[in-house]
Short mmCIF file of C-alpha atoms in Angstrom, two decimals:
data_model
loop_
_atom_site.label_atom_id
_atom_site.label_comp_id
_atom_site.label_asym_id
_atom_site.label_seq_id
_atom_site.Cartn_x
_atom_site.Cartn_y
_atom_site.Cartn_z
CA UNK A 14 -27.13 29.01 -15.55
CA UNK A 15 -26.35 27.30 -12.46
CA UNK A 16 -26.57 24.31 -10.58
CA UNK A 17 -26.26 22.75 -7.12
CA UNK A 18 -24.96 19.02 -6.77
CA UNK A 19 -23.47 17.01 -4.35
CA UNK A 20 -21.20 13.90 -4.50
CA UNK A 21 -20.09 11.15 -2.48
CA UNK A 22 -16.06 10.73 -2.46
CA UNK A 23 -16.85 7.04 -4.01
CA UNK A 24 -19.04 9.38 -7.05
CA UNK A 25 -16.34 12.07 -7.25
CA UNK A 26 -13.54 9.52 -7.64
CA UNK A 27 -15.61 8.56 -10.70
CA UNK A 28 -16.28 12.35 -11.94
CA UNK A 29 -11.98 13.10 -11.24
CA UNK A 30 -11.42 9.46 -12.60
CA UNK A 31 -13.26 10.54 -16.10
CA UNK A 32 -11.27 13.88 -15.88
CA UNK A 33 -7.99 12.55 -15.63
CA UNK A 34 -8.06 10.44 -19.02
CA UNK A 35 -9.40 13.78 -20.86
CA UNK A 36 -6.12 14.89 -20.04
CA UNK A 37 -3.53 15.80 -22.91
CA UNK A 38 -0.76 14.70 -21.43
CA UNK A 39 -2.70 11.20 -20.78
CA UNK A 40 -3.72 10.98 -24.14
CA UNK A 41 -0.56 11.39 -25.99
CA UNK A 42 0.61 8.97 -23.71
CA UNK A 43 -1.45 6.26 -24.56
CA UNK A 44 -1.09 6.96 -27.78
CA UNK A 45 2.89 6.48 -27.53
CA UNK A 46 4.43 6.54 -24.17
CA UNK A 47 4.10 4.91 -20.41
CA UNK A 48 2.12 5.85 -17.84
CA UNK A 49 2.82 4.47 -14.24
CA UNK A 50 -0.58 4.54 -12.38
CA UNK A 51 -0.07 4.04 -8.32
CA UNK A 52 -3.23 1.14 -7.29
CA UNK A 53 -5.60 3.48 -5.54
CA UNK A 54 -9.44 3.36 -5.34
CA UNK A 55 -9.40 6.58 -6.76
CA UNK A 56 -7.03 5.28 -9.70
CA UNK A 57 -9.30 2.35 -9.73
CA UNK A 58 -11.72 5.04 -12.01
CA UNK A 59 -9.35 5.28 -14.26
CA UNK A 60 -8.65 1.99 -15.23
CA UNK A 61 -12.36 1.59 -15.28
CA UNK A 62 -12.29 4.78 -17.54
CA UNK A 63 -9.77 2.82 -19.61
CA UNK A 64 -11.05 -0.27 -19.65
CA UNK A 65 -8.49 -2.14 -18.10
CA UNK A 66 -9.15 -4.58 -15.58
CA UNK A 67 -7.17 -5.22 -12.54
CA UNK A 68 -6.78 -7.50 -9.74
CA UNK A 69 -6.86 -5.54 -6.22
CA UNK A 70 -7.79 -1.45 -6.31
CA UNK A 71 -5.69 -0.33 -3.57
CA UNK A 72 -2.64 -0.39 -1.61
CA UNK A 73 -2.21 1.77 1.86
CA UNK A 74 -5.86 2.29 3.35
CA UNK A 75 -7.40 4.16 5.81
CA UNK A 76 -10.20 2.22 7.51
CA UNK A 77 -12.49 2.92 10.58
CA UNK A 78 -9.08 1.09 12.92
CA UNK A 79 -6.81 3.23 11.60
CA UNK A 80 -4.09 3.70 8.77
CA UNK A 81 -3.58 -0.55 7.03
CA UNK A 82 -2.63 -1.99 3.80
CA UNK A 83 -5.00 -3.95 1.22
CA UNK A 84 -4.73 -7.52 1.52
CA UNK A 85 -3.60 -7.85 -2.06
CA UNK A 86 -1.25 -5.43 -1.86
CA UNK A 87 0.40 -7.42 1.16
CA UNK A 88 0.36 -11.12 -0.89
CA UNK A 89 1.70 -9.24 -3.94
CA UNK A 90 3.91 -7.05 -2.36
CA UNK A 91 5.79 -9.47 -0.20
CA UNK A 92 5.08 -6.53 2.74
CA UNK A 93 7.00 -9.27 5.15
CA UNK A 94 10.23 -7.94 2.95
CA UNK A 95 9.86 -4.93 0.61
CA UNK A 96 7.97 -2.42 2.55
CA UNK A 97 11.29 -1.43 2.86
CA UNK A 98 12.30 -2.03 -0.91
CA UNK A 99 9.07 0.01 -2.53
CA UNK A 100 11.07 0.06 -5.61
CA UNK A 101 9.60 -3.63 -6.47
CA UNK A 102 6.38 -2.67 -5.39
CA UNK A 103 4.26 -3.08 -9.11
CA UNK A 104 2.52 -0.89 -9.86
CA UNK A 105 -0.58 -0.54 -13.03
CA UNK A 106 1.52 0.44 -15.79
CA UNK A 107 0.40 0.92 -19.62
CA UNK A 108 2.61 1.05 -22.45
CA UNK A 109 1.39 2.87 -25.79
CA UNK A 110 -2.23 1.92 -23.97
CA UNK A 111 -1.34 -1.38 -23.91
CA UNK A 112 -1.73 -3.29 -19.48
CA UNK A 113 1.66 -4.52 -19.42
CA UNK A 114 1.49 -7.31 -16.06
CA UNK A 115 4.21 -7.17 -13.61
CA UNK A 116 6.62 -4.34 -13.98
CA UNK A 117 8.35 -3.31 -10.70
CA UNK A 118 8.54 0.36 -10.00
CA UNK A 119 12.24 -0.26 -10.73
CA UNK A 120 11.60 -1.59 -14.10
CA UNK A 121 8.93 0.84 -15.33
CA UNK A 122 10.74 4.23 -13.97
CA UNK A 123 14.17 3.30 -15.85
CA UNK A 124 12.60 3.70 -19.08
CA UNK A 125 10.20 6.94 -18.62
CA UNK A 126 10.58 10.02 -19.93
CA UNK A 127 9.27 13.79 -20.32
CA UNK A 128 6.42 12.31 -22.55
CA UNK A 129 5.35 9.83 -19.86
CA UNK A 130 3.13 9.85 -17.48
CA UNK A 131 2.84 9.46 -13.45
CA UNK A 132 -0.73 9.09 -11.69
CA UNK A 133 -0.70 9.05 -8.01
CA UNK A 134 -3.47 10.13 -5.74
CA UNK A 135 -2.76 11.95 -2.49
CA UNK A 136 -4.23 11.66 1.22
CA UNK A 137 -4.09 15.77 2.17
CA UNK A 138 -4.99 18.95 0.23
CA UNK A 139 -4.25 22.14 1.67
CA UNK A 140 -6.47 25.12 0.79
CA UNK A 141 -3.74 26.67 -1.58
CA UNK A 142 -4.08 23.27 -3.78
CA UNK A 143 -0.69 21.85 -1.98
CA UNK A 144 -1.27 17.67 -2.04
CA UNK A 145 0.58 15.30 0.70
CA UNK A 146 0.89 11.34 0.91
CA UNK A 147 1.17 9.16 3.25
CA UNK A 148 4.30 6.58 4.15
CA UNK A 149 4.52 3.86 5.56
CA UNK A 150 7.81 2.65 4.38
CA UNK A 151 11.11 3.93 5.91
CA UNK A 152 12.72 3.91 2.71
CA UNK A 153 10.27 6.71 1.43
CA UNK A 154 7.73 4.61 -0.47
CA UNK A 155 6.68 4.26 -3.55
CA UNK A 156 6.17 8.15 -3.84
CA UNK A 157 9.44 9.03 -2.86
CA UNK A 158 10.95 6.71 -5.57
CA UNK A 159 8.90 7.54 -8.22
CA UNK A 160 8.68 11.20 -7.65
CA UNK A 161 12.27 11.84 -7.64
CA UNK A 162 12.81 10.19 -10.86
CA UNK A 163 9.88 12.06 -12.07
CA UNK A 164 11.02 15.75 -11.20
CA UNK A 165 14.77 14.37 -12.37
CA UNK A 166 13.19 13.45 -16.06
CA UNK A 167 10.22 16.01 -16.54
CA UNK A 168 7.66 13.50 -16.62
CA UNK A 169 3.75 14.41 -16.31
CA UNK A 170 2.91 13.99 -12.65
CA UNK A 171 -1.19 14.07 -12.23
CA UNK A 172 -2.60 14.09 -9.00
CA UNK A 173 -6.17 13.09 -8.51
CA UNK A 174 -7.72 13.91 -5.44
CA UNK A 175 -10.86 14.32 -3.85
CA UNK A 176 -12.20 17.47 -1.59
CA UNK A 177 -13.06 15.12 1.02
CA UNK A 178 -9.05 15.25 1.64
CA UNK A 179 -8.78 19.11 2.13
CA UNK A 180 -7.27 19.90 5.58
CA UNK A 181 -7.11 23.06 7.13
CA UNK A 182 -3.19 24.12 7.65
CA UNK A 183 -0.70 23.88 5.06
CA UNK A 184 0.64 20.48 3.83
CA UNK A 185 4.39 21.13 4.54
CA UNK A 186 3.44 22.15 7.83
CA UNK A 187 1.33 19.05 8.88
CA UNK A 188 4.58 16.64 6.85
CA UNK A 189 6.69 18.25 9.61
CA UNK A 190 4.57 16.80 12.77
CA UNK A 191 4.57 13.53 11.29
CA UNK A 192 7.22 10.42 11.10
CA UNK A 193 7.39 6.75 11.07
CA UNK A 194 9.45 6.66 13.91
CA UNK A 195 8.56 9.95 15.99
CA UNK A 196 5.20 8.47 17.09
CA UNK A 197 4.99 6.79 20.35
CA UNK A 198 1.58 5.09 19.61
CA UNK A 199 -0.30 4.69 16.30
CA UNK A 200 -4.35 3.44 15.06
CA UNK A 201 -2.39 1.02 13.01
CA UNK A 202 0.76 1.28 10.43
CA UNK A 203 2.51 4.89 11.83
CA UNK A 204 3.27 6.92 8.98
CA UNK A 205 5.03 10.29 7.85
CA UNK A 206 3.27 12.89 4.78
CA UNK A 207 4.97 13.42 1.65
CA UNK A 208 4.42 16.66 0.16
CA UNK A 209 4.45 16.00 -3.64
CA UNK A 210 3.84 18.57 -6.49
CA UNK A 211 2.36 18.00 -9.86
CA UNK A 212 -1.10 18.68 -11.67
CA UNK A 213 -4.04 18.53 -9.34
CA UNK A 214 -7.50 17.58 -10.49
CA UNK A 215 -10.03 17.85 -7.70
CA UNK A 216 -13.74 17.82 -8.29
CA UNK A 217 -13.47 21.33 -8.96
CA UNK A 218 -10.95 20.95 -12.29
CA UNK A 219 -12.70 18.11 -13.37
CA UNK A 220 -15.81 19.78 -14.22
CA UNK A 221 -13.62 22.35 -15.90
CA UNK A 222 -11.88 19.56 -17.68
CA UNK A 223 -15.25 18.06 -18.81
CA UNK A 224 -17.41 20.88 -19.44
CA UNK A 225 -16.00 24.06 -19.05
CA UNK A 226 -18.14 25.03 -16.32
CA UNK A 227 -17.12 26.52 -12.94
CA UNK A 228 -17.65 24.42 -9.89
CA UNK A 229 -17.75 25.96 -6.50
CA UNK A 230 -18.00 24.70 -3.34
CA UNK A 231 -19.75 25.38 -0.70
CA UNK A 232 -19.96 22.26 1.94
CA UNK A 233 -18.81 19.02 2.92
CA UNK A 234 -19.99 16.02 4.70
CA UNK A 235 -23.06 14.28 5.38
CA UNK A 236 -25.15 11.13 6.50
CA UNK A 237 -26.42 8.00 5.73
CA UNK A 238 -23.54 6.74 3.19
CA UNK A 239 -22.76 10.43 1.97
CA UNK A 240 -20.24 11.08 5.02
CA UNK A 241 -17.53 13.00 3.49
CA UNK A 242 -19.73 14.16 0.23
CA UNK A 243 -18.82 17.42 -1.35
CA UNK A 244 -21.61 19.94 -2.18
CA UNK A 245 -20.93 22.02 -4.88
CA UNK A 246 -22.54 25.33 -7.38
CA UNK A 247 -21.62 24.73 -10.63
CA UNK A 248 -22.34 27.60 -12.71
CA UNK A 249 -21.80 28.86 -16.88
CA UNK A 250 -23.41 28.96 -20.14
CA UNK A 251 -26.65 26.61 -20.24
CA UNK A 252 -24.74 24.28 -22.23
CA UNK A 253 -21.46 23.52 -20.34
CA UNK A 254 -23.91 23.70 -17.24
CA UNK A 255 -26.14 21.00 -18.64
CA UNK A 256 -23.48 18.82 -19.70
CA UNK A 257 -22.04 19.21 -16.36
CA UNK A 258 -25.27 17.78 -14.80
CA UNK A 259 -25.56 15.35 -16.91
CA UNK A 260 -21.92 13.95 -16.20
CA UNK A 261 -22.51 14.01 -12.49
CA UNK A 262 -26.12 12.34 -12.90
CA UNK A 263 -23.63 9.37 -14.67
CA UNK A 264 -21.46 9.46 -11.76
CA UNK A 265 -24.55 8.97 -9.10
CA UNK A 266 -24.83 5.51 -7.41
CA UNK A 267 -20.68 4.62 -8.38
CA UNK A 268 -19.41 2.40 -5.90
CA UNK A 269 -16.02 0.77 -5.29
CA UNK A 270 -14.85 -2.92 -5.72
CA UNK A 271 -14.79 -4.96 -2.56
CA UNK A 272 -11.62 -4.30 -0.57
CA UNK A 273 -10.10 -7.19 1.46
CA UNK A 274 -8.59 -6.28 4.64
CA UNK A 275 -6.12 -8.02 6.62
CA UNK A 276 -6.39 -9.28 9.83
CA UNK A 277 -4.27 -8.01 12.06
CA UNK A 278 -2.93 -11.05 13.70
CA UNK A 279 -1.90 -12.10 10.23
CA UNK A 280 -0.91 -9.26 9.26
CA UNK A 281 3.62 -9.14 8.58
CA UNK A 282 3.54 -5.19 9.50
CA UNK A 283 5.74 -5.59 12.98
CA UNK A 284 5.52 -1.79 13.71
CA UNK A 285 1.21 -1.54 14.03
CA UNK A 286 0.01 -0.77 17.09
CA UNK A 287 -2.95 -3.05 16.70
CA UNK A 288 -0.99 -6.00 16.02
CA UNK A 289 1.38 -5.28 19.44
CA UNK A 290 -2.36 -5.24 21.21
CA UNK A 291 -3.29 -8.74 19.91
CA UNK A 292 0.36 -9.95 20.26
#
């Protein structure tokens, strides 16, 4: 059987989001262990997915002026100070599936271990499944501290991330062109790419995960609220096919939490090229 669907990124975060916590290596973890789960809107799903509420579903943006921080991730964070200290950045963190409320990255990453669990969405996927993120600390971010200690200690990395992120050249090969300090002007906070390894669950593996059905696809993009959507086959025994469909007919309509914004003239990031314009 087969079966064409399409998604908006908001509805795939939701399909990946359900995905994710289907996961072994998630649910042994809840079950006894940590997992350290980066703010994201596409995390965001899988709190929902886990019932856990949270304050703020996001941390670095990208938004029609160009690359920003949430607004709650700036009053949290102290961005005045620790953009350059991401190590007490906090991040959602659940112990034996238990929310435990403000553990610093610090904190959370000296106890994990090869049982644990890391969930950070990306910002690029390269067409051989490679996934980048962006920086916009000098010190290397939140990614670069928790990723190190992650690789160091064998702990799960998961990587959710949307189609609508695919780019067309090789992730290590767009990291090189970029850099915090190697651009000359920037559509807001300048950043460099990341490339970070670890299991990668794209619209694609989470119908696998789900229903055991293949999902290929064949376009992107679109209008009227579905710019960026991902059209896809999805094809297999009647059964895993139908359960497929019904999943994504679930998914249909999801939207995301209201995000504040900053304004830039408030805003304590001194190296935006907005803010200089205002200034």
């Amino acid at each position: 059987m087969r079966a064409q669907v399409s998604l908006t990124p908001t509805e795939s975060k939701k399909l990946i989001g359900k995905a994710t916590v289907k996961l072994d290596a998630v649910q042994k973890a809840l079950s006894k262990g940590t997992i350290i789960i980066h703010p994201s809107t596409t995390t965001s799903f899988i709190m929902e997915e886990l019932g856990k509420k949270t304050r703020g579903i996001a941390c670095g943006v990208i938004i029609p002026r160009g690359t920003c921080f949430a607004l709650e991730a700036i009053e949290d964070f102290n961005l005045a100070e620790g953009i350059e200290a991401p190590e007490l950045f906090m991040p959602w963190v659940l112990k034996n599936g238990e929310m435990l409320n403000k553990v610093t990255y610090k904190k959370a990453l000296s106890e994990i271990g090869p049982e644990d669990v890391y969930i950070k969405t990306g910002n690029a996927l390269d067409p051989q499944g490679n996934v980048g993120v962006l920086i916009g600390s000098r010190a290397g971010g939140t990614v670069g501290v928790a990723y190190m200690v992650c690789r160091a200690r064998g702990t799960h990395i998961i990587l959710p991330i949307g189609l609508e992120k695919l780019i067309p050249i090789p992730v290590r090969e767009a990291s090189r062109e970029a850099g915090i300090e190697r651009m000359d002007y920037s559509m807001g906070l300048p950043v460099g790419l990341f490339p970070i390894d670890g299991t990668v669950i794209t619209e694609v593996e989470a119908i696998k995960i789900l229903t055991g059905a293949t999902a290929i696809p064949i376009s992107a993009g679109g209008i009227m609220g579905a710019e960026g959507a991902v059209t896809l086959i999805i094809k297999g025994d009647e059964k895993s096919v139908r359960e497929a469909i019904q999943i994504v007919e679930e998914v249909k309509g999801a939207q995301l939490a209201k995000i504040k914004i900053p304004e830039c003239f408030a805003c304590p990031i001194l190296k935006c090229s907005l803010k200089k314009k205002i200034s």
